[in-house]
Amino acid sequence: MQSACVPESKLPNVGTTIFTVIGQLADEHDALNLSQGAPNFACDPKLVEGVTRAMQAGHNQYSPMAGVLALREAIAVKTQKLYGAQYDPGTEVTVVASASEGLYATISALVHPGDEVIYFEPSFDSYAPIVQLQGATPVAIKLSPADFSIDWDEVAAAVTPKTRMILVNTPHNPTGSAFTPADIERLTAITRGTKIVVLSDEVYEHVVFDGALHHGMARYPELAERSVIVSSFGKSYHVTGWRVGYCLAPAALTAEIRKVHQFMTFSADTPMQMAFAEALADESSYLHLGRFYQHKRDVLARALEGSRFELLPSAGSFFMLARYSAISDERDSDFVLRLIREARVATIPLSAFYTDGTDNRLIRLSFAKDDDTLIEGARRLCQI
Ligand code: GLN
């Protein structure tokens, strides 16, 4: 249909998200999908029963705007138990319709036109566009390509009087790196005495490997006071399509976030919230995730042993990076297309996570898949 009102784009440099583009190509070529960070295996049937029971019991209307109280209480208990921080379910815990909404609501509530937001690239692809939509400036700092750690001296140098927020993500999508106590120390020192808010995307908080701790902001009181922590049940319960996440933040920040959340979605799906409230009461429902995904990381890594892919270490998340420069000197996006067409396996080019398209000849592999898919995916990758 023709339209006389072709708009001036608010996001002229943004196309369709890479996950959709690659997902469609994977379907067209009947490729195995190691691209999206979404499990291809079932969740615990008890969770589905919980949702069904909630629906049958008539919990089918709006939940309270801030979320089902029993779920907010369960989140507060879990956070206290694991990280020692006390969040008031009444004023400091907000259930949102996905971590993506939590990030959007937080940035749009707290970042003003002209502000600067420091974030790290490669990064999840929504961060910079959300900042731009506020009329603010996303300030990208590149992670060191050697180990994807943060150069905190560079961060300190990038802070200006306009810096409103530093956006961090640990464990990290797409690289699988994770914060260490040294990162926490530097972030604390850089933000001390400022009004900078730390927005911390911690959706992979339970997916940490090799016995390490999750160094999230709630563990560190001085950081917690200036942080909005965003997490998600999708990643922790193998149900990325259910779209329920939450924000933890001091009351003054939460009040502003809720003002936006109430006009974005008002509330998340009620029956899902009821089921998560039940599930969270049993800590074994999430505490096994580190071991569970570590096994998957290792299955994929073992299946690629002896190939010409060089795997970079993954300390957490659903992801591992693979360097292919011993196989080809193609751009990563071309190499990924060839993998889909010729090897029939889909991955994500790391350049998609940089606004300037930086190409380190790396691809992102998702190991949130059943073991057979990982083994078959690796076999196909070895054919190229
Ligand atoms: N977070 C997931 C990933 O990085 C999926 C994101 C999406 O499909 N929008 O793969």
Tab-separated table of N, CA and C in Angstrom, residues 111 116-120 139 141 150 152 155-156 158-159 163-169 179 186-187 190-191 194-201 217 226-228:
chain	number	residue	atom	x	y	z
A	111	VAL	N	16.744	8.643	31.548
A	111	VAL	CA	17.695	9.336	30.669
A	111	VAL	C	16.982	10.462	29.928
A	116	GLU	N	24.315	11.502	28.336
A	116	GLU	CA	25.165	10.470	27.728
A	116	GLU	C	25.025	9.174	28.508
A	117	VAL	N	25.008	8.079	27.782
A	117	VAL	CA	24.942	6.746	28.403
A	117	VAL	C	26.137	5.933	27.912
A	118	ILE	N	26.991	5.553	28.838
A	118	ILE	CA	28.150	4.727	28.473
A	118	ILE	C	27.723	3.261	28.446
A	119	TYR	N	28.091	2.583	27.371
A	119	TYR	CA	27.825	1.142	27.308
A	119	TYR	C	28.986	0.485	26.577
A	120	PHE	N	28.975	-0.827	26.514
A	120	PHE	CA	30.149	-1.541	26.015
A	120	PHE	C	29.801	-2.347	24.777
A	139	VAL	N	27.287	6.270	24.284
A	139	VAL	CA	28.748	6.372	24.171
A	139	VAL	C	29.307	4.956	24.264
A	141	ILE	N	31.975	2.040	24.375
A	141	ILE	CA	33.380	1.733	24.675
A	141	ILE	C	33.592	0.290	24.253
A	150	ILE	N	36.732	-5.137	30.229
A	150	ILE	CA	36.498	-3.688	30.161
A	150	ILE	C	37.784	-2.942	30.521
A	152	TRP	N	38.817	-0.045	32.178
A	152	TRP	CA	38.163	0.932	33.055
A	152	TRP	C	38.809	2.306	32.994
A	155	VAL	N	36.876	3.971	30.501
A	155	VAL	CA	35.568	4.369	31.034
A	155	VAL	C	35.725	5.667	31.837
A	156	ALA	N	36.726	5.687	32.723
A	156	ALA	CA	36.936	6.884	33.555
A	156	ALA	C	37.122	8.103	32.662
A	158	ALA	N	35.921	8.552	29.733
A	158	ALA	CA	34.711	8.855	28.943
A	158	ALA	C	33.622	9.528	29.777
A	159	VAL	N	33.772	9.489	31.111
A	159	VAL	CA	32.743	10.102	31.967
A	159	VAL	C	32.821	11.624	31.846
A	163	THR	N	27.217	12.436	31.719
A	163	THR	CA	27.015	10.990	31.841
A	163	THR	C	25.916	10.709	32.857
A	164	ARG	N	24.833	10.139	32.386
A	164	ARG	CA	23.691	9.869	33.275
A	164	ARG	C	23.689	8.418	33.717
A	165	MET	N	24.246	7.559	32.877
A	165	MET	CA	24.079	6.128	33.125
A	165	MET	C	25.260	5.357	32.551
A	166	ILE	N	25.637	4.269	33.245
A	166	ILE	CA	26.566	3.288	32.677
A	166	ILE	C	25.803	1.977	32.609
A	167	LEU	N	25.760	1.410	31.412
A	167	LEU	CA	24.952	0.205	31.190
A	167	LEU	C	25.900	-0.997	31.107
A	168	VAL	N	25.752	-1.920	32.044
A	168	VAL	CA	26.630	-3.093	32.049
A	168	VAL	C	25.792	-4.358	31.876
A	169	ASN	N	26.463	-5.438	31.540
A	169	ASN	CA	25.768	-6.703	31.300
A	169	ASN	C	26.704	-7.834	31.714
A	179	PHE	N	31.774	-10.313	34.903
A	179	PHE	CA	32.444	-9.400	35.833
A	179	PHE	C	33.255	-10.168	36.866
A	186	ARG	N	36.412	-1.158	40.235
A	186	ARG	CA	36.619	0.000	39.366
A	186	ARG	C	35.293	0.737	39.109
A	187	LEU	N	34.225	-0.019	38.895
A	187	LEU	CA	32.922	0.612	38.642
A	187	LEU	C	32.484	1.410	39.869
A	190	ILE	N	34.613	4.620	40.047
A	190	ILE	CA	34.305	5.602	38.986
A	190	ILE	C	32.979	6.310	39.253
A	191	THR	N	32.028	5.603	39.835
A	191	THR	CA	30.705	6.220	40.038
A	191	THR	C	30.569	6.903	41.404
A	194	THR	N	29.116	10.536	42.280
A	194	THR	CA	28.422	11.063	41.089
A	194	THR	C	26.930	10.715	41.185
A	195	LYS	N	26.174	11.212	40.210
A	195	LYS	CA	24.754	10.828	40.156
A	195	LYS	C	24.507	9.783	39.068
A	196	ILE	N	25.573	9.130	38.651
A	196	ILE	CA	25.440	8.148	37.560
A	196	ILE	C	24.667	6.923	38.053
A	197	VAL	N	23.683	6.535	37.258
A	197	VAL	CA	22.922	5.310	37.537
A	197	VAL	C	23.610	4.161	36.810
A	198	VAL	N	23.733	3.018	37.484
A	198	VAL	CA	24.218	1.822	36.803
A	198	VAL	C	23.001	0.999	36.410
A	199	LEU	N	22.850	0.757	35.116
A	199	LEU	CA	21.794	-0.153	34.653
A	199	LEU	C	22.476	-1.475	34.352
A	200	SER	N	22.074	-2.515	35.084
A	200	SER	CA	22.796	-3.778	35.004
A	200	SER	C	21.883	-4.876	34.466
A	201	ASP	N	22.190	-5.316	33.267
A	201	ASP	CA	21.416	-6.386	32.619
A	201	ASP	C	22.004	-7.712	33.123
A	217	MET	N	25.118	-6.488	40.840
A	217	MET	CA	25.169	-5.250	41.632
A	217	MET	C	24.563	-5.430	43.021
A	226	ARG	N	22.858	2.713	43.588
A	226	ARG	CA	22.717	3.514	42.371
A	226	ARG	C	22.340	2.656	41.159
A	227	SER	N	21.930	1.409	41.432
A	227	SER	CA	21.717	0.490	40.304
A	227	SER	C	20.253	0.155	40.068
A	228	VAL	N	19.955	-0.077	38.792
A	228	VAL	CA	18.723	-0.755	38.403
A	228	VAL	C	19.187	-2.107	37.847
